[in-house]
Each structure stands twice: as structure tokens, then as C-alpha cells.
Coordinates of C-alpha atoms and ligand atoms in Angstrom, one line a residue:
M1 CA 97.2 81.6 97.0
N2 CA 100.5 82.2 95.4
N3 CA 101.9 80.2 92.5
D4 CA 105.7 80.6 92.8
Q5 CA 107.7 78.7 90.3
T6 CA 110.6 77.8 92.6
P7 CA 111.3 74.1 92.4
N8 CA 110.8 72.1 95.6
V9 CA 113.9 71.7 97.6
S10 CA 114.6 69.3 100.5
N11 CA 111.7 69.4 102.9
F12 CA 111.3 66.3 105.1
I13 CA 107.9 67.4 106.4
R14 CA 106.5 67.7 102.9
N15 CA 107.7 64.1 102.3
I16 CA 105.9 62.9 105.5
V17 CA 102.7 64.7 104.4
K18 CA 102.9 63.3 100.9
R19 CA 103.3 59.8 102.3
D20 CA 100.3 60.2 104.6
I21 CA 98.1 61.3 101.7
E22 CA 99.3 58.5 99.5
S23 CA 98.9 55.8 102.1
G24 CA 95.3 57.1 102.9
K25 CA 96.2 57.9 106.5
H26 CA 94.6 61.3 105.8
D27 CA 92.2 62.3 103.1
K28 CA 92.8 65.9 103.8
I29 CA 95.5 67.5 105.8
V30 CA 95.0 70.4 108.2
T31 CA 97.8 72.5 109.5
R32 CA 97.9 75.7 111.6
F33 CA 100.0 78.7 112.3
P34 CA 99.8 79.5 116.0
P35 CA 101.4 82.9 116.9
E36 CA 101.1 84.4 120.3
P37 CA 99.7 88.0 119.7
N38 CA 102.5 89.5 121.9
G39 CA 104.5 91.2 119.1
H40 CA 105.0 91.5 115.4
L41 CA 105.9 88.6 113.1
H42 CA 109.5 88.4 111.9
I43 CA 111.2 86.7 109.1
G44 CA 111.6 83.5 111.2
H45 CA 107.8 83.3 111.6
A46 CA 107.6 83.6 107.8
K47 CA 109.3 80.2 107.6
S48 CA 106.6 78.6 109.7
I49 CA 103.9 80.4 107.7
C50 CA 105.3 79.4 104.3
L51 CA 105.7 75.8 105.6
N52 CA 102.2 75.4 107.1
F53 CA 100.3 77.2 104.4
G54 CA 102.5 76.1 101.6
I55 CA 102.2 72.4 102.4
A56 CA 98.4 72.5 103.0
A57 CA 97.9 74.4 99.7
E58 CA 100.1 72.0 97.8
F59 CA 98.1 68.9 99.0
G60 CA 94.7 70.4 98.9
G61 CA 94.4 70.8 102.6
A62 CA 93.6 73.7 104.9
T63 CA 95.5 75.9 107.4
N64 CA 94.0 77.7 110.4
L65 CA 95.4 80.8 111.8
R66 CA 95.2 80.3 115.6
F67 CA 96.1 82.9 118.1
D68 CA 97.8 81.2 121.0
D69 CA 96.4 83.8 123.4
T70 CA 96.8 82.0 126.8
N71 CA 99.0 84.6 128.4
P72 CA 96.8 87.7 128.9
L73 CA 99.5 89.9 130.4
K74 CA 101.5 90.4 127.2
E75 CA 98.9 90.1 124.4
S76 CA 96.8 92.6 122.5
E77 CA 94.3 92.9 119.7
D78 CA 96.6 95.4 118.0
F79 CA 99.3 92.7 117.7
A80 CA 96.6 90.2 116.5
R81 CA 95.5 92.6 113.7
A82 CA 99.1 93.3 112.6
I83 CA 99.7 89.5 112.4
M84 CA 96.7 88.9 110.3
H85 CA 97.7 91.7 108.0
D86 CA 101.2 90.2 107.7
V87 CA 100.0 86.7 106.9
R88 CA 97.8 88.0 104.2
W89 CA 100.5 90.2 102.8
L90 CA 102.7 87.2 102.6
G91 CA 100.1 85.8 100.2
F92 CA 98.2 83.3 102.4
E93 CA 94.6 83.0 103.5
W94 CA 93.6 80.9 106.4
N95 CA 90.7 78.5 106.4
E96 CA 89.5 79.5 109.9
L97 CA 90.6 82.1 112.3
R98 CA 90.7 80.5 115.8
H99 CA 91.9 81.5 119.2
A100 CA 93.1 79.2 122.0
S101 CA 90.8 81.3 124.2
D102 CA 87.9 80.0 122.2
Y103 CA 88.6 76.7 123.9
F104 CA 89.0 77.9 127.5
Q105 CA 85.7 76.1 128.5
Q106 CA 86.7 72.9 126.8
L107 CA 90.2 73.0 128.2
Y108 CA 88.7 73.5 131.7
E109 CA 86.4 70.5 131.2
Y110 CA 89.3 68.3 130.0
A111 CA 91.2 69.3 133.1
V112 CA 88.3 68.3 135.3
H113 CA 88.3 65.0 133.3
L114 CA 92.0 64.5 134.2
I115 CA 91.3 65.2 137.9
S116 CA 88.4 62.8 137.9
N117 CA 90.7 60.1 136.7
G118 CA 93.3 60.8 139.3
K119 CA 95.6 62.3 136.6
A120 CA 95.8 65.8 137.9
Y121 CA 96.0 67.5 141.3
V122 CA 96.0 70.9 142.9
D123 CA 99.4 71.7 144.3
S124 CA 99.6 74.2 147.1
Q125 CA 103.4 74.4 147.5
D126 CA 104.8 77.9 146.9
A127 CA 106.8 78.5 143.8
E128 CA 110.1 78.0 145.4
A129 CA 109.2 74.7 146.9
M130 CA 107.9 73.6 143.6
R131 CA 111.1 74.6 141.9
S132 CA 113.3 72.8 144.3
S133 CA 111.3 69.6 144.3
R134 CA 111.5 69.3 140.5
G135 CA 115.0 67.8 140.7
T136 CA 117.6 68.3 138.1
L137 CA 118.7 66.6 134.9
K138 CA 120.7 64.1 137.0
E139 CA 118.4 63.8 140.0
A140 CA 114.8 62.7 140.2
G141 CA 112.3 65.2 141.6
T142 CA 110.3 64.6 144.8
N143 CA 106.6 64.2 145.1
S144 CA 104.6 67.2 146.4
P145 CA 103.0 66.6 149.8
F146 CA 99.8 67.5 148.0
R147 CA 100.1 64.9 145.3
D148 CA 97.8 62.4 146.9
R149 CA 94.9 64.7 147.5
T150 CA 91.6 63.0 146.9
V151 CA 89.7 63.5 143.6
E152 CA 86.9 65.3 145.5
E153 CA 89.3 67.7 147.2
N154 CA 91.0 68.4 143.9
L155 CA 87.7 69.0 142.1
D156 CA 86.6 71.3 144.8
L157 CA 89.9 73.3 144.9
F158 CA 90.1 73.5 141.2
E159 CA 86.5 74.9 141.0
R160 CA 87.3 77.5 143.6
M161 CA 90.5 78.5 141.7
K162 CA 88.2 79.0 138.7
N163 CA 85.8 81.0 140.8
G164 CA 88.5 83.4 141.9
E165 CA 88.6 82.4 145.6
F166 CA 92.4 82.3 145.7
A167 CA 95.1 84.8 145.0
D168 CA 97.6 84.4 142.2
G169 CA 100.2 81.7 142.9
K170 CA 98.3 80.2 145.8
H171 CA 97.6 76.9 143.9
V172 CA 98.4 75.4 140.6
L173 CA 96.8 72.4 138.8
R174 CA 99.5 69.9 137.8
A175 CA 99.3 66.8 135.7
R176 CA 100.1 63.7 137.7
I177 CA 102.7 61.9 135.6
D178 CA 106.1 61.0 137.0
M179 CA 108.4 63.1 139.2
A180 CA 111.3 60.8 138.4
S181 CA 110.9 61.0 134.6
P182 CA 114.2 61.6 132.8
N183 CA 112.2 64.1 130.8
M184 CA 111.8 67.1 133.0
N185 CA 108.7 68.1 131.0
L186 CA 106.9 65.0 132.4
R187 CA 107.6 65.8 136.0
D188 CA 104.1 66.8 136.9
P189 CA 103.9 69.9 134.7
A190 CA 101.6 72.7 135.6
I191 CA 98.5 72.9 133.5
Y192 CA 96.6 75.7 135.1
R193 CA 97.7 78.7 137.1
I194 CA 95.7 81.4 138.8
R195 CA 95.9 84.8 137.0
K196 CA 93.4 87.3 138.2
V197 CA 93.8 89.5 135.2
S198 CA 91.5 90.5 132.3
H199 CA 92.0 88.8 129.0
H200 CA 91.8 90.8 125.8
R201 CA 89.1 88.6 124.4
T202 CA 87.4 86.9 127.4
G203 CA 87.6 89.9 129.7
G204 CA 87.1 89.0 133.4
Q205 CA 85.5 85.7 132.8
W206 CA 88.5 83.6 133.9
N207 CA 90.7 83.6 137.0
I208 CA 92.7 80.7 135.8
Y209 CA 94.6 80.3 132.5
P210 CA 95.9 77.2 130.9
M211 CA 99.6 76.7 130.4
Y212 CA 101.0 76.6 126.8
D213 CA 101.5 72.8 126.6
W214 CA 98.1 72.0 127.8
A215 CA 96.3 74.5 125.5
H216 CA 98.4 73.8 122.5
G217 CA 97.9 70.1 121.8
I218 CA 94.2 70.2 122.8
S219 CA 93.6 73.2 120.5
D220 CA 95.3 71.2 117.7
A221 CA 93.0 68.2 118.4
I222 CA 89.8 70.3 118.6
E223 CA 90.6 71.8 115.2
G224 CA 91.4 68.4 113.6
I225 CA 94.9 69.4 112.8
T226 CA 96.7 66.4 111.2
H227 CA 100.3 67.7 111.3
S228 CA 101.3 70.0 114.1
L229 CA 104.5 71.6 113.0
C230 CA 106.7 73.3 115.5
T231 CA 110.3 74.3 116.1
L232 CA 113.0 72.0 117.6
E233 CA 112.9 73.2 121.1
F234 CA 109.5 71.5 121.5
E235 CA 111.0 68.1 120.7
D236 CA 111.3 67.3 124.4
H237 CA 107.7 68.4 124.9
R238 CA 106.3 65.9 122.4
P239 CA 105.9 63.1 125.0
L240 CA 103.8 65.5 127.0
Y241 CA 101.8 66.6 124.0
D242 CA 101.1 62.9 123.4
W243 CA 100.4 62.1 127.1
F244 CA 97.8 64.9 127.3
L245 CA 96.0 63.7 124.2
E246 CA 96.1 60.1 125.3
N247 CA 94.5 61.0 128.7
I248 CA 91.5 63.0 127.5
P249 CA 88.7 62.0 125.2
A250 CA 90.3 63.9 122.3
Q251 CA 88.6 63.7 118.8
C252 CA 91.9 63.1 117.1
H253 CA 95.6 62.9 117.8
P254 CA 97.6 65.2 115.6
Q255 CA 101.2 64.3 114.8
Q256 CA 103.7 66.8 116.2
I257 CA 106.7 67.2 113.9
E258 CA 109.7 69.5 114.8
F259 CA 111.9 71.4 112.4
A260 CA 114.8 73.7 112.8
R261 CA 114.1 77.4 113.4
G262 CA 115.0 79.8 110.6
N263 CA 117.9 81.9 111.8
L264 CA 119.7 84.8 110.1
D265 CA 123.0 86.5 110.9
F266 CA 123.4 90.2 111.4
T267 CA 120.1 90.5 113.2
V268 CA 118.2 89.3 116.3
M269 CA 114.8 87.6 116.2
S270 CA 113.6 87.1 119.7
K271 CA 110.4 89.1 120.3
R272 CA 111.8 90.3 123.6
K273 CA 114.9 91.9 121.9
L274 CA 112.8 93.3 119.1
R275 CA 110.5 94.9 121.6
Q276 CA 113.5 96.4 123.4
L277 CA 114.8 97.9 120.2
V278 CA 111.5 99.5 119.6
E279 CA 110.7 100.6 123.1
E280 CA 114.1 102.1 123.8
E281 CA 114.0 103.7 120.4
Y282 CA 117.1 102.2 118.8
V283 CA 114.8 101.9 115.7
N284 CA 111.7 103.8 114.6
G285 CA 109.0 101.3 115.4
W286 CA 108.3 97.7 114.6
D287 CA 108.2 98.5 110.9
D288 CA 111.5 100.3 110.9
P289 CA 113.1 99.1 107.6
R290 CA 116.1 97.7 109.5
M291 CA 114.0 95.4 111.6
P292 CA 113.7 91.7 110.6
T293 CA 109.9 92.0 111.1
I294 CA 107.6 91.4 108.2
A295 CA 106.4 95.0 108.6
G296 CA 110.0 96.2 108.5
L297 CA 110.9 94.1 105.5
R298 CA 107.8 95.3 103.7
R299 CA 108.6 98.9 104.3
R300 CA 112.2 98.3 103.3
G301 CA 110.9 97.2 99.9
Y302 CA 110.9 93.4 100.2
T303 CA 108.2 91.7 98.2
A304 CA 106.2 88.9 99.6
R305 CA 107.3 86.8 96.7
S306 CA 111.0 87.3 97.5
I307 CA 110.4 86.1 101.1
R308 CA 108.5 83.0 100.0
T309 CA 111.2 82.2 97.5
F310 CA 113.8 82.7 100.2
W311 CA 112.2 80.2 102.5
K312 CA 111.4 77.7 99.8
E313 CA 115.0 77.6 98.7
A314 CA 116.2 77.3 102.3
G315 CA 114.3 74.0 102.6
V316 CA 113.2 72.5 105.9
S317 CA 115.2 70.1 108.0
K318 CA 116.1 69.2 111.6
A319 CA 119.6 70.7 111.3
E320 CA 120.1 74.0 113.0
S321 CA 121.8 76.6 110.8
I322 CA 122.2 80.3 110.4
I323 CA 121.5 81.7 107.0
P324 CA 123.8 84.6 105.9
M325 CA 121.9 87.8 105.5
G326 CA 123.4 88.1 102.1
V327 CA 121.1 85.2 101.0
L328 CA 118.0 87.1 102.0
E329 CA 119.3 90.2 100.4
N330 CA 120.0 88.3 97.2
A331 CA 116.4 87.1 97.2
I332 CA 115.1 90.6 96.9
R333 CA 117.9 91.7 94.7
N334 CA 117.1 89.0 92.2
D335 CA 113.4 89.8 92.3
M336 CA 114.0 93.5 91.8
N337 CA 116.6 93.0 89.1
E338 CA 113.9 91.1 87.2
N339 CA 111.0 93.4 88.0
A340 CA 112.1 96.8 89.0
P341 CA 111.7 99.6 86.5
R342 CA 114.9 101.6 86.0
L343 CA 115.2 105.3 86.9
M344 CA 118.1 107.6 87.3
A345 CA 118.8 109.4 90.6
V346 CA 121.8 111.4 91.7
L347 CA 122.5 111.1 95.4
D348 CA 125.4 113.6 95.7
P349 CA 124.7 116.1 92.9
V350 CA 127.2 118.4 91.2
K351 CA 126.1 120.5 88.3
V352 CA 127.2 120.0 84.7
V353 CA 126.5 122.7 82.1
L354 CA 126.4 121.6 78.5
T355 CA 127.8 124.7 77.0
N356 CA 126.9 124.0 73.4
Y357 CA 123.3 123.1 74.3
P358 CA 120.9 125.9 73.3
E359 CA 119.9 128.0 76.3
G360 CA 116.3 127.7 77.5
E361 CA 115.7 124.6 75.4
S362 CA 115.0 121.1 76.5
E363 CA 113.9 117.8 75.0
I364 CA 112.3 114.5 76.1
L365 CA 114.2 111.2 75.6
E366 CA 112.5 107.9 75.7
A367 CA 114.3 105.4 77.8
A368 CA 113.5 101.7 78.3
S369 CA 112.0 100.9 81.7
H370 CA 114.0 97.7 81.8
P371 CA 117.0 96.9 79.5
Q372 CA 116.0 93.2 79.0
K373 CA 112.2 93.6 79.1
P374 CA 110.7 95.7 76.3
E375 CA 107.3 94.6 77.5
M376 CA 107.8 96.9 80.5
G377 CA 107.6 99.9 78.2
S378 CA 109.5 103.1 78.5
R379 CA 109.6 106.4 80.3
S380 CA 110.1 110.0 79.3
V381 CA 113.4 111.4 80.5
P382 CA 113.7 115.2 80.1
L383 CA 117.1 116.8 79.3
G384 CA 118.2 120.4 79.3
R385 CA 121.3 122.5 79.2
E386 CA 122.1 121.8 82.9
I387 CA 122.2 118.4 84.5
W388 CA 123.2 116.9 87.8
I389 CA 125.8 114.1 88.0
E390 CA 127.3 112.3 91.0
R391 CA 130.2 114.2 92.5
G392 CA 132.0 110.9 92.6
D393 CA 131.7 110.5 88.9
F394 CA 134.1 113.4 88.3
M395 CA 137.8 113.5 89.3
E396 CA 140.1 116.4 88.6
D397 CA 143.2 114.3 88.9
P398 CA 142.1 110.7 88.6
P399 CA 144.1 107.5 88.8
R400 CA 144.8 105.7 85.6
K401 CA 141.8 103.3 85.7
F402 CA 139.2 106.0 86.3
F403 CA 136.8 105.8 83.4
R404 CA 134.3 108.4 84.4
L405 CA 134.5 112.1 83.8
R406 CA 137.8 114.0 84.0
P407 CA 139.1 117.3 82.6
G408 CA 139.4 116.8 78.8
G409 CA 137.9 113.3 79.1
E410 CA 134.7 111.9 77.6
V411 CA 131.9 109.9 79.1
R412 CA 128.5 108.7 77.9
L413 CA 125.4 110.0 79.6
R414 CA 123.2 107.0 80.1
N415 CA 120.2 107.1 77.7
A416 CA 121.6 110.2 76.0
F417 CA 124.9 111.1 74.4
I418 CA 128.6 111.6 74.9
I419 CA 130.0 114.7 76.7
Q420 CA 133.5 116.0 77.0
C421 CA 134.7 118.1 80.0
N422 CA 136.3 121.4 79.0
D423 CA 136.3 123.5 82.2
V424 CA 135.9 123.2 86.0
I425 CA 134.5 126.0 88.1
K426 CA 135.3 126.0 91.8
D427 CA 133.9 127.8 94.7
S428 CA 135.8 129.9 97.2
E429 CA 136.8 126.8 99.2
G430 CA 138.2 125.1 96.1
K431 CA 135.3 122.6 95.9
V432 CA 134.0 121.8 92.4
A433 CA 130.9 124.0 91.8
E434 CA 130.2 123.4 88.2
I435 CA 131.6 121.3 85.4
H436 CA 131.5 122.7 81.8
C437 CA 131.1 120.1 79.0
E438 CA 130.3 120.0 75.4
Y439 CA 128.0 117.3 74.1
D440 CA 128.4 115.4 70.8
P441 CA 125.1 115.6 69.0
D442 CA 126.0 112.8 66.7
S443 CA 126.5 110.3 69.5
R444 CA 122.8 110.3 70.6
S445 CA 121.1 107.0 70.9
G446 CA 119.5 106.3 67.5
L447 CA 121.9 108.3 65.4
P448 CA 124.8 106.9 63.4
G449 CA 127.3 108.1 66.0
A450 CA 125.5 106.3 68.8
S451 CA 127.8 103.4 68.4
R452 CA 130.8 105.5 69.2
K453 CA 132.3 103.9 72.3
V454 CA 133.8 105.6 75.3
K455 CA 134.9 103.7 78.4
G456 CA 132.5 105.1 80.9
T457 CA 128.7 105.6 81.2
I458 CA 127.3 107.7 84.0
H459 CA 123.8 108.5 85.2
W460 CA 122.4 112.0 85.4
V461 CA 119.2 114.1 86.0
S462 CA 118.1 117.3 84.4
V463 CA 118.4 120.3 86.7
A464 CA 115.3 121.9 85.4
H465 CA 113.2 118.8 85.6
G466 CA 114.7 116.7 88.4
V467 CA 112.7 116.1 91.6
R468 CA 114.3 116.7 95.0
A469 CA 113.9 113.6 97.1
E470 CA 114.9 112.4 100.6
I471 CA 116.8 109.1 100.3
R472 CA 117.1 106.8 103.3
L473 CA 120.1 104.6 102.9
Y474 CA 119.5 101.5 105.0
D475 CA 122.1 99.0 105.9
R476 CA 122.3 96.1 108.3
L477 CA 121.2 96.8 111.8
F478 CA 124.2 95.1 113.4
N479 CA 127.8 95.3 112.4
T480 CA 128.7 91.8 113.5
A481 CA 127.3 88.4 112.3
N482 CA 126.2 87.2 115.7
P483 CA 125.5 90.1 118.1
L484 CA 124.6 87.5 120.8
A485 CA 127.9 85.5 120.6
D486 CA 129.8 87.5 123.2
K487 CA 128.1 86.8 126.5
Q488 CA 130.2 89.4 128.2
R489 CA 128.8 92.2 126.1
D490 CA 125.4 93.5 125.5
Y491 CA 124.1 92.9 122.0
L492 CA 123.2 96.6 121.7
E493 CA 126.9 97.4 121.6
F494 CA 126.9 95.8 118.1
L495 CA 124.3 98.1 116.6
N496 CA 125.6 99.4 113.3
P497 CA 125.9 103.2 113.7
E498 CA 125.8 103.4 109.9
S499 CA 122.6 101.5 109.5
L500 CA 120.7 104.6 108.4
K501 CA 122.1 107.5 106.4
I502 CA 119.6 110.2 105.3
I503 CA 120.3 112.2 102.2
M504 CA 118.0 115.2 101.9
D505 CA 119.0 116.7 98.6
A506 CA 119.1 113.9 96.1
V507 CA 117.6 114.4 92.7
V508 CA 115.5 111.9 90.8
E509 CA 114.1 112.0 87.3
P510 CA 110.5 113.2 87.3
A511 CA 109.0 109.8 86.5
V512 CA 109.3 109.1 90.3
N513 CA 106.4 111.4 90.8
D514 CA 104.0 108.8 89.2
A515 CA 105.1 106.2 91.7
Q516 CA 102.7 104.8 94.3
P517 CA 103.7 104.1 97.9
G518 CA 105.6 100.9 98.1
E519 CA 106.6 100.9 94.4
F520 CA 110.2 100.0 93.7
F521 CA 112.9 100.9 91.3
Q522 CA 116.4 100.3 90.3
F523 CA 118.3 103.6 90.4
E524 CA 120.7 102.8 87.7
R525 CA 124.3 102.3 89.0
V526 CA 123.0 103.1 92.5
G527 CA 120.8 100.4 94.0
Y528 CA 117.2 99.2 94.6
F529 CA 114.8 101.6 96.2
C530 CA 111.2 101.8 97.1
V531 CA 108.8 104.7 97.8
D532 CA 108.3 104.9 101.6
P533 CA 104.7 104.0 102.2
Y534 CA 104.2 106.5 105.0
S535 CA 106.5 109.5 104.7
S536 CA 106.6 110.0 100.9
S537 CA 104.5 112.6 99.1
S538 CA 104.7 114.1 95.6
A539 CA 105.9 117.3 97.2
Q540 CA 108.7 115.5 98.9
P541 CA 109.3 112.0 97.8
V542 CA 111.0 109.7 100.3
L543 CA 112.8 106.6 99.0
N544 CA 114.2 103.7 101.0
R545 CA 117.2 101.8 99.9
T546 CA 116.1 98.2 99.9
V547 CA 119.4 96.7 98.9
S548 CA 122.6 97.8 97.1
L549 CA 123.3 96.5 93.6
R550 CA 126.0 94.2 94.9
D551 CA 126.7 92.6 98.3
S552 CA 129.2 95.0 99.9
W553 CA 129.4 92.9 103.1
A554 CA 130.5 89.7 101.4
K555 CA 134.1 90.7 101.0
L556 CA 134.3 92.2 104.5
N557 CA 133.2 89.0 106.2
R558 CA 135.2 86.4 104.5
Ligands
ATP601 P1 109.1 84.4 121.3 O1 109.6 83.1 121.9 O2 110.2 85.4 121.0 O3 107.9 85.0 121.9 P2 108.0 82.6 119.4 O4 108.8 82.2 118.3 O5 107.7 81.7 120.4 O6 108.6 84.0 119.8 P3 105.3 82.5 118.5 O7 104.3 83.6 118.3 O8 104.9 81.6 119.6 O9 106.6 83.2 118.8 O10 105.5 81.8 117.2 C1 104.5 81.3 116.3 C2 105.0 80.2 115.5 O11 106.1 80.6 114.7 C3 105.4 79.0 116.3 O12 104.9 77.8 115.8 C4 106.9 79.0 116.2 O13 107.4 77.7 116.3 C5 107.1 79.6 114.8 N1 108.4 80.3 114.8 C6 108.9 81.3 115.6 N2 110.1 81.7 115.3 C7 110.5 80.9 114.3 C8 111.7 80.8 113.5 N3 112.8 81.5 113.7 N4 111.7 79.8 112.5 C9 110.7 79.1 112.3 N5 109.5 79.1 113.0 C10 109.4 80.0 113.9
MG602 MG1 106.1 81.2 121.7

């Protein structure tokens, strides 16, 4: 379990749980995280994970991971495995791994119990008739002509539904509650439907599958869940949740508590849309570093710690809100600023020749891995007569406030010494091909002249020692805060065409070769990067930009 130091912020559910422990209502609390294995987890799910596991851990309770696998058509074991991996990666371990499908038999028996008490009936109206008799928010519904079937007839039909005697859609089992209820969810909701399909865990055993509301609350009760935390759209389902548990011989009655979904701008989070982005290849898979999935964030370089901190600081309430993407980006930026070793990398290299540096020689400089953390040690930075600098750090005819390299001007090379530009060599098209400089040996770090100040410091990489790397510059997936706001337009129109730029010929100092997949760095003056866990090799390192040094979107969107 993690031990993050972030202080607790406003979280009304935590307060409820605390009270329930203090009052002795519960000795031990039990929560659950109940994903449907029909896609990958995203940053919104992480809110629920952090909440459920975090609260249980804090109060000495337990959390189950329960796959809500009642809809066999869309679910798979692959998704289930990916979900388990993501939950563990986020730093949490479940008490028990459960599946709603573990309870199919019990759910069936409870349905028989309802029927036996006259509280459920088999409806044989077609889907259209059922829809139109449901009524509207203003008008009561009307009773099904099948509502008053006898218990015997219902038991018989339900058993035959189970045995596979009827085609899909021929009958449904409905709770017999109140077709005039102002709460639509209580107008005789369906609790079982016929689905003659194979299930990824129970195979061909069942021809009927329970509906979500029926399966969910009962699963909670079977597992002895004390606090069943769900998002606000289930608030109107709570009376049904309670009705079901009051009308079966349930072992306990968990308390359902709703909280506001976690939303972020500049992205989409519904599984249907994420699936579309993957299937129609707008991105390169569920773990594309631009995706808001846990797998995507991980590949982007996000640490589990930064995600936990982000949700802890966001708090938990009933008020819907949309968190700016910049807040999430800040969470990883702060984490990396604190923990990322520094390296130098040049993304758009132009060659500098140090004309007074002896030909054929080189040296090793020791540079701190982190300017504020000596305990992080140092790295060896080789230097020779030729170095790469950023093309943008040199201007032939710069404006007045340009403090980097210019003809005749001086600049300090980070971790090394001061150089002065004496000559510029151009190619046949007039593009700068080589810059000739002299270095000042006395200005080296550690020598008396080291304190000599010049206005600019630039990063660099030795030509003889630098490692060629592929750099993937990731940016936000959408170029507008709410891609779903304009109902007239497809959200795909707002995909950011600049969300990925690939640079093939960047150069990085050789220490990058020691890096493991997933390791991250600050490239000084450039941004935060991680070693891509899949594409990178020592022959051709691939680095993903996790986040820039500063939020470049903030000023654009004010
Ligand atoms: P979809 O409706 O797109 O399939 P879902 O949110 O229903 O997605 P589930 O697998 O059912 O996906 O979600 C598992 C749990 O995660 C549920 O308890 C759900 O309330 C919670 N959850 C999902 N999205 C968010 C979110 N954005 N913020 C907080 N909790 C969320
Ligand atoms: Mg769902």
C-alpha cells in the first residue's frame, strides 16, 4: 500500500466512514471497485480506485476488486487482465478478486424468491410495447397485461427462460414495484433478460443474464460491502438498490453513496469514444501516450504516485466539475521536478566546433543528477572539440533581448564553460551548417573563472559521444477544452493535429543508454521525458515527452 504524504482534503465520504467507525456502526469497513471488463481503465476510474482503496486502507478495512461481468457481449478476459494490472500499478492490492458472474446462481435464486412473493413477473410484451407503457417523466406508466400472472406461471416461465426454451427478447423478468412511481427506475425494472450467448467465464451455462441494478446491489450484499460508492448518475437508482435488498433475504444492506465523477478537459473519457479512437486508429492503441487511459498515462511517463496525489488533492464531493488538464500535468511535472535525474538532449542539433580545443581529445565532466539533491549523485558528461547545440539557441541577427549565442557573443555551456562565437559557416542554401567558437578554459566549473557571469546558459551534447534518439513530442489529444460541447459537430473534428511530433535525429548525452524502460528524465531546458517501454532499445532509444517544463496551454486558454 502506498504512503503518500499529501494532506487530506475535503472528502465527504471519508467523513461518513470515519463517523461509522467511531459510532461502532461498523468494526471494519469493506469497499469494492466494480469495473466492467469491457475496456481499459482511464483517469476517471482512478478516482474511484483511489477513493475505494484509499479509504479502506486508511481505516483498516478491505477492498474487493469485482468484475461487473453481467454483459457477456462486450466483455473479455484480456480487458480483465489489463484492469488488474492497472489497479496494481496504481499501488493498490485487493482483498478478494470477485466476479458478479460468481453469483449468477445466487442471483437466480433471489429472483425466484421475488417471484414466489409476488414481487416479480415474467413480461411477454415486445420491447416496443414495454417502452411505450413505461410512461414519461410527466405521465405514469401503464401496467403490462402480463403483470398479474400467477406465481406458478411466473416460476414456470422463468425456469424455462433459464433452460433456453425461448429466443432472445421473447420474455423478460421484471420486478413488480410501481408503474406510476415518479422515479422511472421503480417502474417495474427488468431484472433478467434472455441472452443466448456464451459468457467469458461461465461459458454456455446461462441463457439469461441479470441486469446491472439487480446484480450490483446483491453482489455488494454477498460480499459484505459496508459502503458502496458510485458516481452521481446512480443517485436515482438508490431507491431501487434499497428495494431489491429489502425484498430478498440479504445478509446485509450496504449503504450506497454517490459522488461526482472525475472529469478532465481536453480529453474524452467514455469507453465508447476511447474504443472508437483505438479502433479507427486515431491513436496507436489503448496505451497511446495521448490517451487518458491508465495504460496511456503510464506510457507517457506518469507515475502512479502523481495520479494518486492528483486525485487526493482534487477531493471528493457531490458537485460536478471539470478539472483543467493543466492540473493533471502539474501533478507529474511536480513529481518529476522533484525526482527526475537531469540530462542534456538536443532536439534540433546544429554543430559547434571549439576551435581552440585540441583535436582528437576529449574529457569527462561530472555533472549533478539533480541541482537540489546531491544525494541523487552525478553522471559523467563527455565533451570533445565538436558539440551539438539547439539550432534555436543561435541567431545570426538576434533581437536585443536574445541572451543565447550570436556572432561575437558569449554563452555558458551548461555544466562546462563559456564559449564565444567567432565564425559561422553556411551551406549552399544559406543555412547555418557549423558555428565556430573559442572556449574560455578559465571559466570551467571549479576554476577561479567559473564565477564569471554571462547572460545565457545553453545545453549541449558532444558530437563524438552523443546518442542518436527518436523523440516523440506528445501534446494534448484535443485542441479544445470540451470536444463534446458543440452538438452540431463530431468530437473527432477537434483532434489536435499536433498531438504527436516525431523527431528522428535528436542527440542525447550517453548516460541515457543506462536507462531502463519507463525511466524518466528532465532534459534540461527542454522538458520531462521517459524511455518508451516498448519501442526503445540501446541501439535506438525512443523517448516520450511526458510534459513540457511549463504549461504552454495556460496562456492560450485564458
Ligand atoms: P462506461 O459507461 O463508459 O462503460 P463506466 O464508467 O460505467 O464506463 P465501469 O467499468 O462501470 O465504467 O466503471 C467502474 C467504476 O468506476 C464504477 O464504479 C464507476 O462509477 C467508476 N467510474 C467510472 N468513471 C468514473 C469517473 N470519471 N470518475 C469517478 N469514477 C468513475
Ligand atoms: Mg458502467
